[in-house]
Amino acid sequence: MPKFYQLWIILFFGFFAQAELRSAAALKTKFEKNIFSATLAGDYHFNEQAPNGIKIGEQLLRPQKIAKQDLVIADLPADVSQAVAYLYVCDDRNTFCEVHEIKLDANSISKKAKSLPQTLKIKLNSHGFYEGDFQWALDHARKENKLLLIDFGARWCPSCLRLENEIFASETFKKTTKKWLKFKVDVDAFTNLVLLDKYSVKGYPTVLFLNSAGDEMIRFVDFQPLDYVVGMIQEVAANPISLAELEKNQGDTVSQLKLGQRLFYSGQNSKAFEILKNQKVKPKEFLFAKVAAAQENFKKDSTQKENYLNILKSALSEEPESARSIGFRKSLIGLLPEKSPEVKILTEQSEALAKKLIQNPELMKIATATDFVGEYTGLENFYVAFSNAEVASAAKQNEITAWKMAADQAHALHISAKQSGAALRYLTCLMESQQFEQAYTLVETLLKQKPKDGDLQRRKMRILVAQKKYPAAVTIGEQALKNSYGINEFFVLEPLAKAYLGSNKKQKAQDLIAKYLSRSEIDYKEMKNIKAKLEELKKTF
């Protein structure tokens, strides 16, 4: 029997091997004359952003054609009996995405859906948020005519931890959202990447408010105080108008202000800027939107660099001593040559301003009035010092000194392990300022609260690697890998490989990197930086 007929039979029976795939019946494939093709029927489409293809060894053969319901991979080699086909299929409402994995082995035929780490089962967490199948949440909200509150967060995110511990855990929040359907999206799970794209989620945490039809009304990003969150919930509950409806009926100046602000929060910076620039009294969102819109244009078109540079300089001129001006300086440094005299000036200005604000509470209050302090609410001195340390790192000037100043501010504010979100920021400062003994003490205290937290174990491993305590780093690193999943699992690899190398276990380091570089998920666009680091590390073996 010719090989392509054998392969067609493998594919045919493979696709009916597991009926639990919701899109299984909609997918048809064939293979002939070294061309693999796949088509979809019904309300499904191929996820064009995902790494669809056929993997042979470490090589991933990409589709020559991929459209909504058609995919073609041509010029396959004659012997593909050890290949694996990966097809990423989403429903047209973009509420789930399934990975069809077909192992092309004549002796061992298998097919499975990759749904790590999230299953389709619905569970209720301690804060009253459902987790699991997002489509269930949408359907349930429509059926019961409920408003939907969605939290996009991660266990390694300091702002997310503070939001969960202080806001979601409060009785006031639970009482205010009693009639809402609340749903948590774990952004580390590969299966949730389709939701991040669908709702243009750029930062964590993002809390999204949908009406019963599933349309966005408003959102907020980062930690926000309880009064702010409760006020927003009450406002949209009283008038659950969608952002799209608000955009159609802009109305008076007050409505335009509200629309401009909501567009800014949803990441539509250019639209927000065009509306907010007409306000006589500019809200703080205006300058942020103006700068962000210029940055987006520059990313799309490199010829817009000069315009972005000028807008940053204008923003800095407008607010030379605001807290957010430190961030403007960091962005400017990123656009300038590393050895430019201007970089040195901007770095010195940032440090001088940070010290000035920290020493004067009244000036600090004025300086933060136009900013979004977020997770640093009540910790403004730490915020300014941390921002200044990021400027020093961007400029590669006085980095250790700047990070030590930030760590000193955290210490002065008595940030403890009980404040888990802020404690992670403090831990970063201690590590960056090379205060490894203090960092080790802090991470150990945090691990007593969450002994099997893979992210904390990874941080402990990094400290041990920095101290060249490689055998201990290997032990905790292997535990971290076991207790991690999704994108967070890949974060463990680089420091663990370095720990193996330091322990004279070169083969283990090679095998680890090779294993994860062969994973299909490594080709997701969100994994670009991680993949580059792993490939660079591989060259050192």
GROMACS .gro file of N, CA, C and O in nm, residues 290 474 494:
model
   12
  290LYS      N    1  -0.256   6.002   2.451
  290LYS     CA    2  -0.177   6.069   2.348
  290LYS      C    3  -0.042   6.001   2.329
  290LYS      O    4   0.001   5.972   2.217
  474VAL      N    5   1.897   2.316   4.165
  474VAL     CA    6   1.840   2.207   4.085
  474VAL      C    7   1.722   2.143   4.157
  474VAL      O    8   1.615   2.120   4.099
  494GLU      N    9   1.506   2.842   3.173
  494GLU     CA   10   1.638   2.906   3.163
  494GLU      C   11   1.717   2.896   3.294
  494GLU      O   12   1.831   2.848   3.293
   0.00000   0.00000   0.00000
